[in-house]
Coordinates of C-alpha atoms and ligand atoms in Angstrom, one line a residue:
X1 CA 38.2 -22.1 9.5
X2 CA 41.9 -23.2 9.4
X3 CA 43.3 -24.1 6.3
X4 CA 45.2 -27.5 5.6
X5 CA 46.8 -27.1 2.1
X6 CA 46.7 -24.2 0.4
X7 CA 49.4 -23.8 -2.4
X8 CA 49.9 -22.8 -6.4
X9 CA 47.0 -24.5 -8.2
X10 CA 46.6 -27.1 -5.1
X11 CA 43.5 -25.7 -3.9
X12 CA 42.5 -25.9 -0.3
X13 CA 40.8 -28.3 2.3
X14 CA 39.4 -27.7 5.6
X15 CA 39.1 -29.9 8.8
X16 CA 36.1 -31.4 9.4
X17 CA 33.5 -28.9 10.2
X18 CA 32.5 -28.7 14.2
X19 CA 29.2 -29.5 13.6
X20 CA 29.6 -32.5 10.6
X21 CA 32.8 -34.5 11.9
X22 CA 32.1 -36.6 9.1
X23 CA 32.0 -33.6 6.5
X24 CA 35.2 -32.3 4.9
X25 CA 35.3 -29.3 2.4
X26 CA 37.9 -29.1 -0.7
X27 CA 38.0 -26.1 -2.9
X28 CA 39.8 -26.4 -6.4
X29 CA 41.3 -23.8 -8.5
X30 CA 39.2 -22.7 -10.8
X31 CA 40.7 -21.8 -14.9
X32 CA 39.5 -18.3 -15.7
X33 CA 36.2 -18.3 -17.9
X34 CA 35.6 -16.1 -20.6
X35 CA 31.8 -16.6 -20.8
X36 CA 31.2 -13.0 -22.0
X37 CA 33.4 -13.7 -25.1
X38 CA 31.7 -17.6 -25.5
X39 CA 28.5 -16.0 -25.6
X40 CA 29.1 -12.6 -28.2
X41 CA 31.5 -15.2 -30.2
X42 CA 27.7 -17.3 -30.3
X43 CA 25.5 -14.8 -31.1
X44 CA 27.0 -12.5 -33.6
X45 CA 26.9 -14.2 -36.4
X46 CA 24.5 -16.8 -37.8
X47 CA 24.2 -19.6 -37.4
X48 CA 24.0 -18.2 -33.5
X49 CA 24.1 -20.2 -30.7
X50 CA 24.0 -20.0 -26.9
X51 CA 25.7 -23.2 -25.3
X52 CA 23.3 -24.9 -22.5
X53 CA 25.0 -24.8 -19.7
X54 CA 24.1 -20.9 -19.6
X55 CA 19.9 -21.9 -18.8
X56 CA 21.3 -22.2 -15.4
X57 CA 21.2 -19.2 -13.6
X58 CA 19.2 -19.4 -10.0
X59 CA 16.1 -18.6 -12.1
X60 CA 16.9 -21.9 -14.8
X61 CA 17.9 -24.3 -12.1
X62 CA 14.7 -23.8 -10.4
X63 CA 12.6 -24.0 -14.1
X64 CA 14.7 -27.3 -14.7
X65 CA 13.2 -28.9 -11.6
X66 CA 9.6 -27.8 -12.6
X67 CA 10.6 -29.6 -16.0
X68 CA 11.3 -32.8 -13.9
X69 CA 7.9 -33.3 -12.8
X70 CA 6.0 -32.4 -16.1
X71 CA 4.3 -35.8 -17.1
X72 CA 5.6 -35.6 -20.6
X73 CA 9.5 -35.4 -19.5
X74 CA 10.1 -38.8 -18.7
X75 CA 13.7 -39.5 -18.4
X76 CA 14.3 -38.0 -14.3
X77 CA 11.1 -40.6 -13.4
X78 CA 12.2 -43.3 -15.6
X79 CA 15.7 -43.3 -14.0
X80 CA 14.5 -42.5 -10.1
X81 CA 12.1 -46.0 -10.8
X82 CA 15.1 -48.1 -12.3
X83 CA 17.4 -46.7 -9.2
X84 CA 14.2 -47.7 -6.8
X85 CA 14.0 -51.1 -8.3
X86 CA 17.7 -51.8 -8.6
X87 CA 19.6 -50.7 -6.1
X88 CA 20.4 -54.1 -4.5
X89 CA 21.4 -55.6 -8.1
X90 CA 23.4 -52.3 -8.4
X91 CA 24.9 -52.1 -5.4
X92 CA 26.1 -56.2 -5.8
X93 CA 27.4 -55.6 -9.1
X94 CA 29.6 -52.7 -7.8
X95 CA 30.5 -54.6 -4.4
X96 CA 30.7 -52.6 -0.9
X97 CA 32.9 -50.1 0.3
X98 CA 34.1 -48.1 -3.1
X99 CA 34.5 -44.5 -3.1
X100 CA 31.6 -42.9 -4.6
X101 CA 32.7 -39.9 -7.1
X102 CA 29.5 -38.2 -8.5
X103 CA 30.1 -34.6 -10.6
X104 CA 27.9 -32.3 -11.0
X105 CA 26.2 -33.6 -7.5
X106 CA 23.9 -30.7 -7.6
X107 CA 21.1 -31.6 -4.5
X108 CA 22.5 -35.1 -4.6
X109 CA 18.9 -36.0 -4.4
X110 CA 19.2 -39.2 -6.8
X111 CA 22.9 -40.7 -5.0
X112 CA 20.4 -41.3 -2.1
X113 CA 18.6 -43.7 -3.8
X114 CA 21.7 -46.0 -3.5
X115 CA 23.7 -44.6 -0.6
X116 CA 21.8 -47.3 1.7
X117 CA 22.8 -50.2 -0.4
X118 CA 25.9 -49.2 -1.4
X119 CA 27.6 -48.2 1.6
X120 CA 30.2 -46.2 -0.1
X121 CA 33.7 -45.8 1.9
X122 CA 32.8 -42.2 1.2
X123 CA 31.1 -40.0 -0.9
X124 CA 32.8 -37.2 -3.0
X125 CA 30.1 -34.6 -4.4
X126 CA 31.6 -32.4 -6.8
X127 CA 30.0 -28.8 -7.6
X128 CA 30.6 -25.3 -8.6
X129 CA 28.0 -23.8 -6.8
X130 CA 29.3 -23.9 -3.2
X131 CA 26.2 -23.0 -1.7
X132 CA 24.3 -26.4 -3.3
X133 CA 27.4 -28.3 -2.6
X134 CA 27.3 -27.2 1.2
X135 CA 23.7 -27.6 1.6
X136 CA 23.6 -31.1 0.3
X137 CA 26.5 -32.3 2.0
X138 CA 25.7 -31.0 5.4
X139 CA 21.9 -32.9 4.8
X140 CA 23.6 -36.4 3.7
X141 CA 25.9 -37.1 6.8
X142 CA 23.0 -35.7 9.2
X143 CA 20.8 -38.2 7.8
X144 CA 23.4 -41.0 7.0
X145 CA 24.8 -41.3 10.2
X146 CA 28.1 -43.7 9.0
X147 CA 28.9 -41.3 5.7
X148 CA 32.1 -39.3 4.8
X149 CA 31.4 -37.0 2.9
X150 CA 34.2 -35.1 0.6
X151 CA 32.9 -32.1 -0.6
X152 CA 34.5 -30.7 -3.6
X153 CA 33.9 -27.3 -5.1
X154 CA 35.1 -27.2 -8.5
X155 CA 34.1 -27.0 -11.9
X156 CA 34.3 -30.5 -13.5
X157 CA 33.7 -29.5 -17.6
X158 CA 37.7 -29.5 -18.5
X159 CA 38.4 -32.3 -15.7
X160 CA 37.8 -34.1 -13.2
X161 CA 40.5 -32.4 -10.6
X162 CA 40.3 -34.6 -7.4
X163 CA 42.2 -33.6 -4.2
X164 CA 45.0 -35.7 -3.2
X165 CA 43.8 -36.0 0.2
X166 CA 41.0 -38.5 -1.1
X167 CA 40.4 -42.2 0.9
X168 CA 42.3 -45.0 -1.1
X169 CA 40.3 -47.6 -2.5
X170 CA 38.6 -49.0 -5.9
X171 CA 36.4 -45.9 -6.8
X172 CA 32.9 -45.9 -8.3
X173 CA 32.4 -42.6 -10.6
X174 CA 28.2 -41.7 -10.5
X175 CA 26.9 -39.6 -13.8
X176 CA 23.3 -39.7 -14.0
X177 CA 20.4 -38.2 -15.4
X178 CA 21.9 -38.5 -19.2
X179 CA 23.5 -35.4 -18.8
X180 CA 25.9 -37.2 -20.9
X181 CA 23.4 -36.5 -23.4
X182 CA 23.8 -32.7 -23.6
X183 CA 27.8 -33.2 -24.8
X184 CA 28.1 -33.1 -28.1
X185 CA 30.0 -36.5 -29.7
X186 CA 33.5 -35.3 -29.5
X187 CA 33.4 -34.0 -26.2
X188 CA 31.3 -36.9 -24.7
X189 CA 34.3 -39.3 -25.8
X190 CA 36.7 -36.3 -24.3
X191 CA 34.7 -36.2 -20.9
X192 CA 34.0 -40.3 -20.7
X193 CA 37.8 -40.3 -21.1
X194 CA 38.1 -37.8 -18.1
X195 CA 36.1 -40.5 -16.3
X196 CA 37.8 -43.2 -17.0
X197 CA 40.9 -42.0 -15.9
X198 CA 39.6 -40.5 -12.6
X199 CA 38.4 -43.7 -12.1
X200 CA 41.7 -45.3 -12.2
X201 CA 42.5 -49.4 -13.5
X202 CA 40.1 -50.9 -11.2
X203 CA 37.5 -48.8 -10.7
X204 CA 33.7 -48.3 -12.8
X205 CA 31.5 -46.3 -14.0
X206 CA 27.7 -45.7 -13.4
X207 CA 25.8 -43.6 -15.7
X208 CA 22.1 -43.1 -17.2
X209 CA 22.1 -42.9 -20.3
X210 CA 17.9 -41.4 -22.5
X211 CA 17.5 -44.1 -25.3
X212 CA 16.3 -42.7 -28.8
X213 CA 12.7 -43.7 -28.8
X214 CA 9.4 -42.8 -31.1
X215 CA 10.1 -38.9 -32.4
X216 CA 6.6 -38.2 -31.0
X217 CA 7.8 -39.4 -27.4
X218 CA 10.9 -37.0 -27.7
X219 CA 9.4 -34.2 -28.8
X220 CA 6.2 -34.0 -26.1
X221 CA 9.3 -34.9 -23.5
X222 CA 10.6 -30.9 -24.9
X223 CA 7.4 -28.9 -25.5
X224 CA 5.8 -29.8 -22.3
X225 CA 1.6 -28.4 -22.1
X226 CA 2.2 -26.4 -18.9
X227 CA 5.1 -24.8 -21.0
X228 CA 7.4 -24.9 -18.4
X229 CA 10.1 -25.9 -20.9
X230 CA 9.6 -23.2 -22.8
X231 CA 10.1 -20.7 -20.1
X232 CA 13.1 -22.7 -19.3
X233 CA 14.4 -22.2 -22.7
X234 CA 13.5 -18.1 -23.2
X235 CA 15.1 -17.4 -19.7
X236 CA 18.9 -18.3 -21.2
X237 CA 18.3 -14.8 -23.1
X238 CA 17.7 -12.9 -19.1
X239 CA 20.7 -14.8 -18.0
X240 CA 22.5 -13.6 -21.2
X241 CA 21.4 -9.6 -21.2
X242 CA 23.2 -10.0 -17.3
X243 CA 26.3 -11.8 -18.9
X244 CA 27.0 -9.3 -21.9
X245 CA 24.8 -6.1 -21.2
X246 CA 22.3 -7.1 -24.0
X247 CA 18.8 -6.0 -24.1
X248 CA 17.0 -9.5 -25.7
X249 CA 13.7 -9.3 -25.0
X250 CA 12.2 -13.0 -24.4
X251 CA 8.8 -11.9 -25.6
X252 CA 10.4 -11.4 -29.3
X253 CA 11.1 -15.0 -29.3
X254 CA 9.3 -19.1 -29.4
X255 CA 10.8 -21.9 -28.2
X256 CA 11.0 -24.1 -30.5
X257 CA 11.7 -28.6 -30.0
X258 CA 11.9 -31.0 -32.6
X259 CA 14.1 -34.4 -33.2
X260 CA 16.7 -34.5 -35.1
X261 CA 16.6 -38.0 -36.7
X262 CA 19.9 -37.8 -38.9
X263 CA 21.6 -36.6 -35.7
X264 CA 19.9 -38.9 -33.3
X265 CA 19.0 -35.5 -30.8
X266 CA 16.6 -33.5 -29.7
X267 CA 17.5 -29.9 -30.3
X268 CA 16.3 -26.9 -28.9
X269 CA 16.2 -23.6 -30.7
X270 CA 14.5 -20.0 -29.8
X271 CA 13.2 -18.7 -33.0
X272 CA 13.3 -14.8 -33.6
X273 CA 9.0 -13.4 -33.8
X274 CA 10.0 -10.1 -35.9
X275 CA 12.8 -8.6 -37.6
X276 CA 14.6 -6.8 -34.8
X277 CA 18.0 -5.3 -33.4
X278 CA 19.1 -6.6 -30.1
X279 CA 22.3 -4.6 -28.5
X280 CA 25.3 -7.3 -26.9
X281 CA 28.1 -5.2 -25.4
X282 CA 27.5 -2.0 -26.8
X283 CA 27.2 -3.5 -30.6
X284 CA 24.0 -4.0 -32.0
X285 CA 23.1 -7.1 -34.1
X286 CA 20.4 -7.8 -36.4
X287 CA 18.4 -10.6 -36.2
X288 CA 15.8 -11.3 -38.4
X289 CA 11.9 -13.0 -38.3
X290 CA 12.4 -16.8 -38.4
X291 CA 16.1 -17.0 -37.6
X292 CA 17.1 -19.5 -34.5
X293 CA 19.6 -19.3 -31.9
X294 CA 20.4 -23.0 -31.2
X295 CA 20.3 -23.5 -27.2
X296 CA 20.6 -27.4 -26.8
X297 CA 21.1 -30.5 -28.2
X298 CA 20.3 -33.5 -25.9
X299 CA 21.7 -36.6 -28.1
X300 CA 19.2 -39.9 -27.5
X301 CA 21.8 -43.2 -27.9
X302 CA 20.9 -47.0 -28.7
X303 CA 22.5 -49.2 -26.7
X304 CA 24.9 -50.1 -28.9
X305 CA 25.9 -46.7 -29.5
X306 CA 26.5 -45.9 -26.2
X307 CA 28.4 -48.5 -25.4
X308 CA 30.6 -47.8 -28.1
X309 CA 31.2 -44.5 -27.1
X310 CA 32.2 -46.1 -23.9
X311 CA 34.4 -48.4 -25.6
X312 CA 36.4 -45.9 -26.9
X313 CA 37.0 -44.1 -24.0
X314 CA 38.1 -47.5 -22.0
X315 CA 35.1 -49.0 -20.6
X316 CA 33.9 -52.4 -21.0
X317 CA 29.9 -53.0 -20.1
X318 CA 29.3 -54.8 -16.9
X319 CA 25.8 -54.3 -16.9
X320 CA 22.8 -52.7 -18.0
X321 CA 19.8 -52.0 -16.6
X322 CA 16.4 -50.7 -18.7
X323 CA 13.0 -50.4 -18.3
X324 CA 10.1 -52.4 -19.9
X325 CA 9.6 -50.0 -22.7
X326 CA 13.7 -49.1 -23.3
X327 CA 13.4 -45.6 -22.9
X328 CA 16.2 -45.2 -20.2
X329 CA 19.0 -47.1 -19.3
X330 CA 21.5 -47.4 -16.4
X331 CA 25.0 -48.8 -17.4
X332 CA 27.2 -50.3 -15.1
X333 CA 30.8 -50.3 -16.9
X334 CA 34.6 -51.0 -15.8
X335 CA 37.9 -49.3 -16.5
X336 CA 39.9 -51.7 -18.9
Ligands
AVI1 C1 20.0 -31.9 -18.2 N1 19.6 -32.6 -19.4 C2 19.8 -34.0 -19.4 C3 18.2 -32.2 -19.9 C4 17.9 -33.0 -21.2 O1 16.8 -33.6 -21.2 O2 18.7 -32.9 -22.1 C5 18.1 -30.7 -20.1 C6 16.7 -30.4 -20.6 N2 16.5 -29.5 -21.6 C7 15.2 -29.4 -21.8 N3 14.6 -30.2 -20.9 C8 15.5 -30.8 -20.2

């Protein structure tokens, strides 16, 4: 495939693909990552720590969607039902015809609950995994027969790096499923920030946003029966033995869920079943019965808080949008 653009820390974009006229592909460059060192500088000394976005190896990503449909995790249904039943007020609120930016797209499974209303100018999917980004993309502008879709490859954490070659046009940025939630505060006001100005002066933001609720809620949300959150949370330790050359042994440990009320989070923790040595990198370290490696914190906001956060990082509310019992909420906000 021919290449348009390809120059120092430009990244590249194709031509539309033969077969998806409507489908064009950017690549971004990509800072190096030193995960090997994140992870050892985590783990070697208490308190230890693995950060979250390493539960997503093939393995995690396919546990996280099993998490999704557990009865007790409520947030992914909660939000699919407010999309369901508010897409027309959503869609009049944001006004036809924006460019719809969504990072982290993943399967872009929840955009599609709007796409028909909306009627973006075009859609822009970011995603470091190419092969998700690719798959999605191809499916949404078969079935959506009037869609542009800008594919962008690219990891979004440091950034929102958008190709120059996007349409013009007031933009609408798309952050659901309160992954928000799993920054911790300083860099949720860093990344909101990122947003807002990716968004540029006239453009919004919509995001969903997990509302702090009774502890008992929170915590049967995080130590689902079936236990598939559990398996979700001892499979970061197989992802990490592949990252540093460690030898963890999942069996050794519990997951372990609780809320944080001071802190306003749920935090997950594997907790160490024995005294025991675990080898990272050819060094061993000692870890002993009861210590926790801290895996994830997924912050719960009031309304009020949230918005604030927003505040700060140059958004004023437009609208909100909750259920009956105020568990989840969908925020509609503008770039001041
Ligand atoms: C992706 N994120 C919003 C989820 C959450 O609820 O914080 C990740 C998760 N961790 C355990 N269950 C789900």
């Amino acid at each position: 495939m021919e290449t348009l653009n390809r120059g120092a820390g430009a990244g590249t974009s194709r031509p539309p693909e033969p077969e998806h006229q409507r489908l064009f592909v950017h690549t971004r460059p990509r800072p190096p990552a030193d995960e090997r060192g994140e992870l050892l500088r985590g783990l070697r000394e208490p308190p230890r720590c693995i950060a979250p976005k390493f539960f997503y190896d093939s393995h995690g990503a396919k546990l996280f969607d099993r998490i999704t449909e557990q009865p007790e995790y409520y947030p992914t249904r909660v939000e699919r039902e407010l999309f369901r039943q508010h897409h027309r007020d959503i869609a009049a609120a944001v006004g036809p015809e924006r460019l719809l930016i969504e990072p982290g797209s993943g399967s872009s499974e929840k955009v599609e609950l709007l796409l028909e209303s909306l009627r973006p100018s075009a859609y822009v999917p970011l995603e470091i995994t190419e092969s998700h980004l690719l798959g999605a993309s191809r499916q949404l502008v078969q079935r959506y027969p009037w869609l542009t879709v800008h594919a962008v490859c690219a990891d979004y954490s440091e950034g929102l790096d958008l190709p120059a070659e996007l349409p013009a046009g007031p933009r609408l940025l798309f952050f659901p499923g309160s992954t928000i939630g799993n920054f911790e505060p300083e860099p949720a006001r860093r990344f909101l920030r990122f947003l807002r100005r990716a968004c540029g002066d006239d453009g919004s933001l919509l995001i969903g946003v997990d509302l702090r609720k009774e502890p008992a809620v929170l915590e049967a949300a995080y130590n689902d029966r079936a236990g598939v959150t559990a398996a979700f949370n001892l499979n970061v330790l197989n992802h990490v033995n592949r990252l540093v050359d460690g030898d963890f042994d999942p069996a050794q440990f519990r997951h372990c869920a609780f809320f944080n009320g001071t802190d306003s989070r749920v935090e997950m923790h594997l907790e160490s079943l024995v005294d025991q040595t675990v080898t990272l990198a050819n060094s061993p370290i000692a870890i002993a019965a009861g210590e926790r490696i801290h895996t994830e914190n997924s912050y719960k906001y009031t309304l009020d808080g949230f918005r604030e956060l927003a505040d700060n990082a140059g958004f004023r509310p437009r609208e909100t949008w909750c259920d009956e019992r105020h568990w989840f909420s969908l925020h509609l906000l503008d770039a001041v």
